[in-house]
Every structure is written in structure tokens, then in C-alpha cells.
mmCIF file of C-alpha atoms in Angstrom:
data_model
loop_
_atom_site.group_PDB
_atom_site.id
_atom_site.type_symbol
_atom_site.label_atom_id
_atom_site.label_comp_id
_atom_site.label_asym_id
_atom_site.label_seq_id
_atom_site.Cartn_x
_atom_site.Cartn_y
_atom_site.Cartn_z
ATOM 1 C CA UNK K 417 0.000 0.000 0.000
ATOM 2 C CA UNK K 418 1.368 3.617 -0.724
ATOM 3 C CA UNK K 419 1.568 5.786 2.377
ATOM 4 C CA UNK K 420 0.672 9.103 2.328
ATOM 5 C CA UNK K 421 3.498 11.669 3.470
ATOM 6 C CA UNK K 422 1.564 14.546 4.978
ATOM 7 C CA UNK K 423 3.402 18.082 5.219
ATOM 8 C CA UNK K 424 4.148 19.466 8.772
ATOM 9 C CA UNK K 425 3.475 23.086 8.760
ATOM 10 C CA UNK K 426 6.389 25.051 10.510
ATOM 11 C CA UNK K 427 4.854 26.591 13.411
ATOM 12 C CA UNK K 428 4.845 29.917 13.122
ATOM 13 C CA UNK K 429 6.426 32.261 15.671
ATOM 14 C CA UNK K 430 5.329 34.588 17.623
ATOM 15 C CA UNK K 431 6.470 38.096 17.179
ATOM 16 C CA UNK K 432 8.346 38.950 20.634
ATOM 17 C CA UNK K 433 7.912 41.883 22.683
ATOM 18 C CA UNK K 434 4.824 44.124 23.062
ATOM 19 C CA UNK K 435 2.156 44.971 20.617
ATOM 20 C CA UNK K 436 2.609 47.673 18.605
ATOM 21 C CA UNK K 437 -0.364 49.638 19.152
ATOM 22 C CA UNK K 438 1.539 49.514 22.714
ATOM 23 C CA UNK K 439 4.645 50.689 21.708
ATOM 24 C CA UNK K 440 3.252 53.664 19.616
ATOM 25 C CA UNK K 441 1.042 54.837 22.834
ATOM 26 C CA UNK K 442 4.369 54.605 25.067
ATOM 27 C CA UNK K 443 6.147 56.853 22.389
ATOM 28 C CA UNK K 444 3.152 59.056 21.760
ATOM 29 C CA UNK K 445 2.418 59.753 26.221
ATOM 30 C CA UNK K 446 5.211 61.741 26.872
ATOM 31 C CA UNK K 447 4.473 63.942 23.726
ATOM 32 C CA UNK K 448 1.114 63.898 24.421
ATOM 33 C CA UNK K 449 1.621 64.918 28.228
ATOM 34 C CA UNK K 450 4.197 67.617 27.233
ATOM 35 C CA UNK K 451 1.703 69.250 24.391
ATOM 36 C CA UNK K 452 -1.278 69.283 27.483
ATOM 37 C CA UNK K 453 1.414 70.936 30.093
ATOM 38 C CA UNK K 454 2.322 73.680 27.569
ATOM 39 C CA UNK K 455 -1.635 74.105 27.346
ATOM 40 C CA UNK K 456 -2.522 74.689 31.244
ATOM 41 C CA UNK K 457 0.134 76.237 31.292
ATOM 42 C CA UNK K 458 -0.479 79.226 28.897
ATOM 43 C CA UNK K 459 -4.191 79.084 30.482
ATOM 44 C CA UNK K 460 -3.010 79.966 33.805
ATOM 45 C CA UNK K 461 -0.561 82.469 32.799
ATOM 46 C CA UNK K 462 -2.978 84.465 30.211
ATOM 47 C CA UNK K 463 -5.717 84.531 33.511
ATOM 48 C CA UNK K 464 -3.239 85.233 35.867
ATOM 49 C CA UNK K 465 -1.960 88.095 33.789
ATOM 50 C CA UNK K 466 -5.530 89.262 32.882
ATOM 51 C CA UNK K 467 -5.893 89.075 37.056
ATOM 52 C CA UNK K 468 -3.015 91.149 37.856
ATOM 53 C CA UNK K 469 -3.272 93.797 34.850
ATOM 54 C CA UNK K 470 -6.515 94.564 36.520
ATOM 55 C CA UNK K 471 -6.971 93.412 39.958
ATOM 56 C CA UNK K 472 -9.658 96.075 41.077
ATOM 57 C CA UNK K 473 -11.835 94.815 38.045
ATOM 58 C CA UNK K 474 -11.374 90.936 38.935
ATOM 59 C CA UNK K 475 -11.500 91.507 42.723
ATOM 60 C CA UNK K 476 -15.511 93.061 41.648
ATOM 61 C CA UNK K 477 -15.732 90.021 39.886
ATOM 62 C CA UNK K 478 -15.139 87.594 42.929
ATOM 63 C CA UNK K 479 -17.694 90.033 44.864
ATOM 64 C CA UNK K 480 -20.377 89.262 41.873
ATOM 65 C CA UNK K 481 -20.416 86.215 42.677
ATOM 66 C CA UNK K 482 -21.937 86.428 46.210
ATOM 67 C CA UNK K 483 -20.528 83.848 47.838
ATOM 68 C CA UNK K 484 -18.194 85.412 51.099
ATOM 69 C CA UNK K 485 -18.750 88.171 53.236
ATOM 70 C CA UNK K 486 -17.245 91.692 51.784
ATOM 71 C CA UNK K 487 -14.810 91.403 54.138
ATOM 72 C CA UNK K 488 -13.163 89.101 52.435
ATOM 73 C CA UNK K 489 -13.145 89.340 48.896
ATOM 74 C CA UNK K 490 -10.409 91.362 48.936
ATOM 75 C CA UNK K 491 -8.681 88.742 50.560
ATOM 76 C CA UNK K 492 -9.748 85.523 48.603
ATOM 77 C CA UNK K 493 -8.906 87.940 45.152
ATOM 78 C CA UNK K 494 -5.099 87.878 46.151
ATOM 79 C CA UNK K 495 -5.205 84.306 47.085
ATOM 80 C CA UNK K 496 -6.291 82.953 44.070
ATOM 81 C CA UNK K 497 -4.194 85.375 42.278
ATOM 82 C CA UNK K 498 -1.145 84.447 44.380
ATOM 83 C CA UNK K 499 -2.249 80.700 43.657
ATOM 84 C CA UNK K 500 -2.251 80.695 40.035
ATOM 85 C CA UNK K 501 0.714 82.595 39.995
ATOM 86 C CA UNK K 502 2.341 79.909 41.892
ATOM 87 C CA UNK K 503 1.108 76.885 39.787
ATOM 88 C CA UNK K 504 2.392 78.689 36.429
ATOM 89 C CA UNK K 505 5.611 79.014 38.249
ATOM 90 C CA UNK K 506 5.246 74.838 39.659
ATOM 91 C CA UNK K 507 4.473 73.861 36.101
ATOM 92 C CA UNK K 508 7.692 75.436 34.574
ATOM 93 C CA UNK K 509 9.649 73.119 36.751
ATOM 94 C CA UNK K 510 10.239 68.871 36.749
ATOM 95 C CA UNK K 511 10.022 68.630 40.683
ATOM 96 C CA UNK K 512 7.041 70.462 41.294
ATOM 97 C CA UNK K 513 4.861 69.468 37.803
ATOM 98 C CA UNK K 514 2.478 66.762 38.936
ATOM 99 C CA UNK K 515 1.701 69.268 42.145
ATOM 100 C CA UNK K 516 1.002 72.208 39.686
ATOM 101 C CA UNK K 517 -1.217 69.734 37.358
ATOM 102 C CA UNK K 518 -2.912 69.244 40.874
ATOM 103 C CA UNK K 519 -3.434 72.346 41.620
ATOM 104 C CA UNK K 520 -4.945 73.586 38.576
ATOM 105 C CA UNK K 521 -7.407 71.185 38.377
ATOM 106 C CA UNK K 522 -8.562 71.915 41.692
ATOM 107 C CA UNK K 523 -9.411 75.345 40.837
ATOM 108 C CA UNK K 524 -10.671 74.656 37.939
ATOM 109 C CA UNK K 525 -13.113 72.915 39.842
ATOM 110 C CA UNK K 526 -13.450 75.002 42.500
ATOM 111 C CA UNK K 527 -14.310 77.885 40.150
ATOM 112 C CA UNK K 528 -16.806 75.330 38.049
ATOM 113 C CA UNK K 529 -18.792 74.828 41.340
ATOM 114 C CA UNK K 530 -18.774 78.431 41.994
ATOM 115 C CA UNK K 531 -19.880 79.142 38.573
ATOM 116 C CA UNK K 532 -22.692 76.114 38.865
ATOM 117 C CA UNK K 533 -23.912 77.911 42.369
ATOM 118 C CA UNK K 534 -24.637 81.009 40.652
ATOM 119 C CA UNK K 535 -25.976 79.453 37.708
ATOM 120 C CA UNK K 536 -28.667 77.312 39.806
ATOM 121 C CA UNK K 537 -29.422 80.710 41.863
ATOM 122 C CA UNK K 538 -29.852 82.642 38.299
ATOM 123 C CA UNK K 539 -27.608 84.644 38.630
ATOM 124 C CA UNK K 540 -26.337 84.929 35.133
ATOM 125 C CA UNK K 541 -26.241 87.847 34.155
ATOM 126 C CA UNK K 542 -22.525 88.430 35.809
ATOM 127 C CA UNK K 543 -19.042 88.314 33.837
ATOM 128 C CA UNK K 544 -17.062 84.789 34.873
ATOM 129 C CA UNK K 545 -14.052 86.477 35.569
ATOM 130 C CA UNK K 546 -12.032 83.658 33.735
ATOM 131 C CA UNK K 547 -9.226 86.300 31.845
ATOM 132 C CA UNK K 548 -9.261 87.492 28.473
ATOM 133 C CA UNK K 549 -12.844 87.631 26.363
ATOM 134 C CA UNK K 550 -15.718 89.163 29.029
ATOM 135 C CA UNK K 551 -18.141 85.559 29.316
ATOM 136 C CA UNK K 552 -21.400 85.226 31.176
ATOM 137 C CA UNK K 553 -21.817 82.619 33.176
ATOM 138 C CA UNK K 554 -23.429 79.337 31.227
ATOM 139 C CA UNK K 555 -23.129 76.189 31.240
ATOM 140 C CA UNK K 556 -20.956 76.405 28.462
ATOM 141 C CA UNK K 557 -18.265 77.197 30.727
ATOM 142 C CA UNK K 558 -18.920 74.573 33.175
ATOM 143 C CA UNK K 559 -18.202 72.002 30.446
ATOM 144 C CA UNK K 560 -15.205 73.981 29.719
ATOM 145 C CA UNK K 561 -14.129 73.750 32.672
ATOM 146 C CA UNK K 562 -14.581 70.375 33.209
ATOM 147 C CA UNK K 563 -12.873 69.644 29.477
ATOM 148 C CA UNK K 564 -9.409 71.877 31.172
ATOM 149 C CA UNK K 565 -9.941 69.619 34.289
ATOM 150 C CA UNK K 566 -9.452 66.153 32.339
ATOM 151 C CA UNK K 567 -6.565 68.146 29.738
ATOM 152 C CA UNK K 568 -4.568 69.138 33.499
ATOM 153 C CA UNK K 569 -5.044 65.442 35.132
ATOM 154 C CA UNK K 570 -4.049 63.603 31.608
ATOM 155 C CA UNK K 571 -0.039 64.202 31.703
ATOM 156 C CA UNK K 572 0.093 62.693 35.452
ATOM 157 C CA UNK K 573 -0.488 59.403 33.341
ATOM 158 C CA UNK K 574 2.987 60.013 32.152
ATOM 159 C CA UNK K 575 4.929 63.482 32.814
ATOM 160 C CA UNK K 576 7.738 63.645 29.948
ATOM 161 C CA UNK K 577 11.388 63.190 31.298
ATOM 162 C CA UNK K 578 13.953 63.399 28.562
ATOM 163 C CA UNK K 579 12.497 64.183 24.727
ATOM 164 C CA UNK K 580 14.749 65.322 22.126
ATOM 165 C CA UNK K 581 14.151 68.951 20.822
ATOM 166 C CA UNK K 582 12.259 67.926 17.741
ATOM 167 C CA UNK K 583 9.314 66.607 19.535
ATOM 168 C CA UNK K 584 9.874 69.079 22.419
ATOM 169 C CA UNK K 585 9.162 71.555 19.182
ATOM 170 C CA UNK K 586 5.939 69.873 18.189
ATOM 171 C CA UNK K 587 4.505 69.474 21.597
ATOM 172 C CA UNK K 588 4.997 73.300 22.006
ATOM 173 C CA UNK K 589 3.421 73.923 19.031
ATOM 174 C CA UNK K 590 0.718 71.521 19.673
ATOM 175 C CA UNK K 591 0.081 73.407 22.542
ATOM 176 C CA UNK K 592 0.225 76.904 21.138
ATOM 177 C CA UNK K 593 -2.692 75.431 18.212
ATOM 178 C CA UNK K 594 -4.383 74.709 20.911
ATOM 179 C CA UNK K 595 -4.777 77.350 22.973
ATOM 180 C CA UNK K 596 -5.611 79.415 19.815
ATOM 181 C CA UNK K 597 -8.418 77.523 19.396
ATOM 182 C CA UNK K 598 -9.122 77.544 23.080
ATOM 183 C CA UNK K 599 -9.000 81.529 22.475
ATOM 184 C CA UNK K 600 -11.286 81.378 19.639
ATOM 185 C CA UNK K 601 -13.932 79.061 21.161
ATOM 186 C CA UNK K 602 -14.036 81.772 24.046
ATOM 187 C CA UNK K 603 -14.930 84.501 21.899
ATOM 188 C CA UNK K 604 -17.599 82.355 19.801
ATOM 189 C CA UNK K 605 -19.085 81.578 23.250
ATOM 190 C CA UNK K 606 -19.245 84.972 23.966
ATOM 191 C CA UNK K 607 -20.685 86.377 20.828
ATOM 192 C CA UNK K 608 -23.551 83.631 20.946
ATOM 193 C CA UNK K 609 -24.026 84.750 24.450
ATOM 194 C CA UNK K 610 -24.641 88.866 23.720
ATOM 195 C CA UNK K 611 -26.653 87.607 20.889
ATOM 196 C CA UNK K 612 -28.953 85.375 22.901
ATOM 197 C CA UNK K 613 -29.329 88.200 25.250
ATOM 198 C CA UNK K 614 -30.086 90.658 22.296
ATOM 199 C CA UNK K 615 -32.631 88.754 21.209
ATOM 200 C CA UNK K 616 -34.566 87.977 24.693
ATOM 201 C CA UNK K 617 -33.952 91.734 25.304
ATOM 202 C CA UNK K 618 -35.849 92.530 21.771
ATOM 203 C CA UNK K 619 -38.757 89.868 22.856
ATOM 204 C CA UNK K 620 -39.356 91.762 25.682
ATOM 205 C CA UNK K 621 -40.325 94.902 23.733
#
């Protein structure tokens, strides 16, 4: 009888290390993490400045929003000026970074619920104070807000610690795009705002 020689199939090996869809997200983080550093941090240091270039205007601000006693608005004005003038400062610097990502999301948060008080009151017919374009309060901003919360807590997953300048480059101008567009979606927001209020001003006539 003639036997039947059957082919063995080499077994086929198994690529070695991790996948790549791992190895792209472990070279993409640190970029990532650098380009959403460069963005608080330009946040914080356009509201601080805004704060500081007019203190009188933003310290009316805090008192718009009703929530301490007059005595100390004054007070609470420097202290959040004096805090996001430190986390700019924490931000610039390795050792301090995941402290100053901290930080900022904690106001950010602390100013959302502020923001959300005055909103459930109705009270919101007030300026948020935020820096830069004038913004009534909405609940617009509270998502906003909540969106800078997540972009400040994101690098913690993996603060950059040695990139060469070429991405260094691209994160920064990552970043920069960014906060362009953070800068235009302001002023939008705004613009829809006044004309809202146009319109239920006309409606009343």
C-alpha cells in the first residue's frame, strides 16, 4: 500500500515583545503629556496676567459672585491670584509638575462649582471672571471647565522626562494650536451669548 506523506506546517512564531499599538502609545504619552502641560500652562498664565493687569476689576468680579462676606473678597482675590501665579511658576519646573497639574485642576473645579452655584441661583447675568474675552456665566463654561480639568489630570499618566528637541518643538506647538483655538472658542461663546441676550432683550419689547 502507498503511504501518504503529509506536510508538517512550521509553526509559526510569535512576534516577541509588546504589541505595537503599545509601543506607539508609550512613544506618543510623553508627547502627548508635554503638548497638554504647555496648554494649562499658557491658560493659567494668560488669567493670571488678565488678574493682575486689573486686579480692582477681577476683585468686583469675585464680589459678583456672592458667595463670602465683603470682608473678604479682597482677601480671597489675592489668594487665588497668588495661587495661580504659583502653579504657572510649579508647572515650569520637573520637581514640582504633577503638584502644579494638581493644583490647577482643583481650581478649575473650584471655580466650576462656583460658577454652577450662581448658575442654579440665576444669577447669570454676571461676567465669569475667567481672563481674556468678558463671558457670562453658562453652562458652556462649566463644560469647559470640566474639558481643562481632564486636559490638566491627563499628563500625570505620564509626565515627559527626557524628549529630544524635535518633539519638544511639536509638543509646544501643539500646545500653542491649541490654545488658539481655546481663544477662539471663548470669543464664539461669547458672541452667541450677547446675541442670545439681544434677542430675549428685543422679545421683551
Amino acid at each position: 500500500m502507498a503511504t501518504l506523506c503529509l506536510r508538517r506546517r512550521r509553526p509559526t512564531k510569535k512576534p516577541v515583545g509588546p504589541p505595537r499599538w503599545r509601543c506607539l502609545m508609550t512613544e506618543l504619552l510623553p508627547l502627548a503629556s508635554l503638548t497638554l502641560l504647555v496648554f494649562t500652562l499658557l491658560v493659567f498664565l494668560r488669567a493670571a496676567l488678565h488678574k493682575a493687569l486689573d486686579f480692582l476689576e477681577f476683585q468686583g468680579f469675585v464680589a459678583d459672585y456672592e458667595l463670602l462676606p465683603e470682608a473678604l473678597v479682597k482677601p480671597a482675590a489675592v489668594a487665588l491670584l497668588a495661587l495661580e501665579g504659583a502653579l504657572v511658576l510649579m508647572l515650569l519646573f520637573s520637581a514640582s509638575r504633577a503638584a502644579g497639574l494638581v493644583l490647577a485642576a482643583l481650581l478649575l473645579g473650584g471655580y466650576a462649582i462656583a460658577m454652577g452655584i450662581n448658575i442654579r441661583r440665576g444669577h447669570t447675568r454676571i461676567e465669569c471672571g475667567c481672563g481674556g474675552t468678558p463671558q457670562l456665566l453658562s453652562k458652556t463654561l462649566l463644560l469647559r471647565n470640566a474639558l481643562l480639568m481632564v486636559f490638566a489630570l491627563l499628563p500625570l499618566l505620564g509626565l515627559p522626562e527626557a524628549l529630544q528637541s524635535a518633539e519638544i518643538v511639536v509638543a509646544i506647538a501643539a500646545a500653542v494650536f491649541m490654545w488658539l483655538a481655546f481663544l477662539l472658542f471663548e470669543q464664539v461663546n461669547a458672541n452667541l451669548l450677547a446675541i442670545r441676550e439681544m434677542a430675549n432683550s428685543l422679545k421683551r419689547i
